[in-house]
């Protein structure tokens, strides 16, 4: 039987089921306001027809109440709008659950980009040995971050999981109960989560998804590619930021870091315990049963008290299981040996740490701490630093830091920030002793600008906890366009520093360098951010190879294209031989975790895609290098795009528009993350203080998605106006990298809907600014269609486009309500007498409306 097209599979298994189950959901009797389920479809239709007729959100809402609910009081109308919001965000949950359930049907689990496809391709071309060779050195690390883009509380995530299972089984009775539970479960968090709360929330995915999916992927590779033989390389591992990411988050302390590490260890031991319990029921043989019981008892005690089993006993634990395996093979016909192998593989992947906890802090915070620490030491008579250290030049300071010796007593200091930083360094050492070195062995310096930033941290690590042996890797994070351009110079200075070079040799001559897409886009616009990172990687690869260092690129990606997300697998597959690619490391956050890795099927599929994208090019000997002509075109496009975006960003209405016409200031009120929504403490809006997530998210709420396309259209038009558009077409057909950028930008355009805010064109203050954005949108859309030859956006991704269309349709009434409330706030704030009570009500509507729209987007733009 032939496989149906992907769009057909989506329509049958997602769209049709959503229509059926949504009709059930809309009739459930859990509602305190009568007829909400009946009225929402009418409101949805009013919104659709209203925007088609060119009406503004205020007129659409007013017309709806006039036509269908004329007798309602204004208080009752507001109550109904709140109820609509609650219904819509639950419709999004329902659609998520249905899409998750249909994932293995809509997506080909053995198709292109999967391990089976990779293996069969290698076997048919006699390259299986090459594939094994690549897998022996290649790694993929996904790093879970607590960045606040996930609006679902844990209880709702649990319902999504259970609902997906029930939908897979078509269990109507269970689905009915879960929909009723969904209707009664609150979405709104009344207080901000702590960093530890965020960690616990993400550990749920480790325990319930990644433990199994990572194990399955690794088992497949071992059994089908390595013919059952052991693999020294772990190939896939998980990084973890909650509890360790201190950048801009004053609530992350060393106690938090230690508590999260303890919870990670406790959770992985609990998972091992469950597997051992399962094995104990099977390995009931002479010479084996008692030994399994001994391991079970040891793990049981360790789950109750993780400190009961130290990392020093890890090798003994593994040796005992291997010994049991040998007995099973020699004396019991290898019965259940695959289950034993699978457990040993998981232990190889997760150790006693489960996930690798990164520490991160801003270079400016380090610099302040370091200066204060040096002053304190000098005042206390220490001779570690010369008395004039803080007045020396950068070069002189680096020379001193390269030779620094001694140990610093933390009790000398009273300054809170100094203590926090130094105690965190001590915590790293404590975690390594308890959970193993892999548990916490990397420190990321965000906003890294100079070699001094790295050497300051190097000296602190050495003086506080690592005098004997430095078992921590330092990863500078380059973010702004200027920092990206200078990154290779900073690294060359470090590579030629004898002390730092010796440190790298001791760490296997590997250097992690993190590159931040989010702040790069905010700083330089979509094309320039991606191109600047591409060029920085090329230069960093070149300089690293020159000094015999293997550079490992760690990409700080968000969910949306505007923050480096989008079709991530295609992006990695598009990189050429001029960029080091022995490891793929990237951040995964918020709803991107739940959408791409939230179920066993999606997690396994996307992991396989990442592994495949990293090695397929080498296996197929594809030459992805750009020609000289294409490089010139790409450079020109990026430069024009950057200049266009920079001019837009410096427009006098840019910040006022975001502050007064968008939802920017409401993000802080959503209580979705422990971290403050902006960096500085200024009462006025300062662009450099803006965090990338609320910045990108605010454009997404407006359905304008500026960071994902602004400047692209103008850059393309430049070539069209000069009669050289064929050069861009050649670049598109030659460069997979450029093609991926264009397709990701198309996704941002597909999620834009300017009819929603068309009323702003008439605004006396912001009308011309809105028209600048809309003109760029139209130009970009027209020229992307011309470039690709498509008749509609995302024509080559019909199932993906269909999913976006359904989601956008679901939240259309919610967005209408949001704009209606924003307009009301503007009117109330201009009134001669401010009605604070009414303003608060409409502000609450805006805040509540953020949730469903973000969740529906699944990658925030």
Coordinates of N, CA and C in Angstrom, one line a residue, residues 28 30 116 138 149 178 260 276 278 301 306 368 416 430 475 528-529 559 641 644 700 756 803 841:
X28 N -18.7 20.9 26.5 CA -18.5 20.4 27.8 C -19.1 21.4 28.8
X30 N -18.5 22.7 31.8 CA -17.7 23.1 33.0 C -17.7 24.7 33.1
X116 N 18.1 5.1 10.2 CA 17.9 3.9 9.3 C 18.2 4.3 7.9
X138 N 31.9 12.0 16.4 CA 30.9 13.0 16.3 C 30.0 13.0 17.5
X149 N 9.9 31.0 27.5 CA 9.0 31.0 26.4 C 8.0 29.8 26.5
X178 N -10.3 14.0 30.1 CA -9.2 14.8 30.0 C -9.5 16.2 29.5
X260 N 20.1 21.7 42.4 CA 19.7 21.2 41.1 C 20.6 20.0 40.7
X276 N 16.5 -1.6 36.9 CA 17.1 -2.7 37.7 C 15.9 -3.6 38.2
X278 N 13.0 -3.9 36.9 CA 12.5 -4.6 35.8 C 13.4 -5.8 35.4
X301 N 18.8 2.8 48.3 CA 19.4 3.7 49.4 C 19.8 5.0 48.8
X306 N 21.0 10.7 47.8 CA 22.0 10.6 46.7 C 23.4 10.6 47.2
X368 N 33.4 43.2 37.3 CA 33.1 44.0 38.5 C 33.5 43.1 39.7
X416 N 28.3 40.9 48.3 CA 27.3 39.9 48.0 C 27.6 39.2 46.6
X430 N 32.5 20.8 44.1 CA 31.7 19.9 44.9 C 30.8 19.0 44.1
X475 N 34.0 28.7 28.0 CA 33.4 28.9 26.7 C 33.0 30.4 26.6
X528 N 22.1 39.6 8.6 CA 23.5 39.9 9.0 C 23.8 39.0 10.2
X529 N 22.9 38.8 11.1 CA 23.2 38.0 12.3 C 23.6 36.6 11.9
X559 N 13.7 29.4 19.6 CA 12.8 28.6 18.8 C 12.5 29.2 17.4
X641 N 21.0 44.6 4.2 CA 20.0 44.2 5.2 C 20.3 44.8 6.5
X644 N 19.7 48.6 6.5 CA 18.2 48.8 6.6 C 17.7 48.7 8.0
X700 N 6.1 39.1 17.7 CA 5.2 38.0 17.4 C 3.8 38.2 17.8
X756 N -4.4 42.6 11.3 CA -4.7 42.7 12.7 C -4.4 44.1 13.2
X803 N -0.2 23.3 9.4 CA -0.2 23.3 10.8 C -0.2 24.8 11.3
X841 N -8.1 46.1 34.4 CA -8.8 45.0 33.8 C -8.3 44.7 32.4

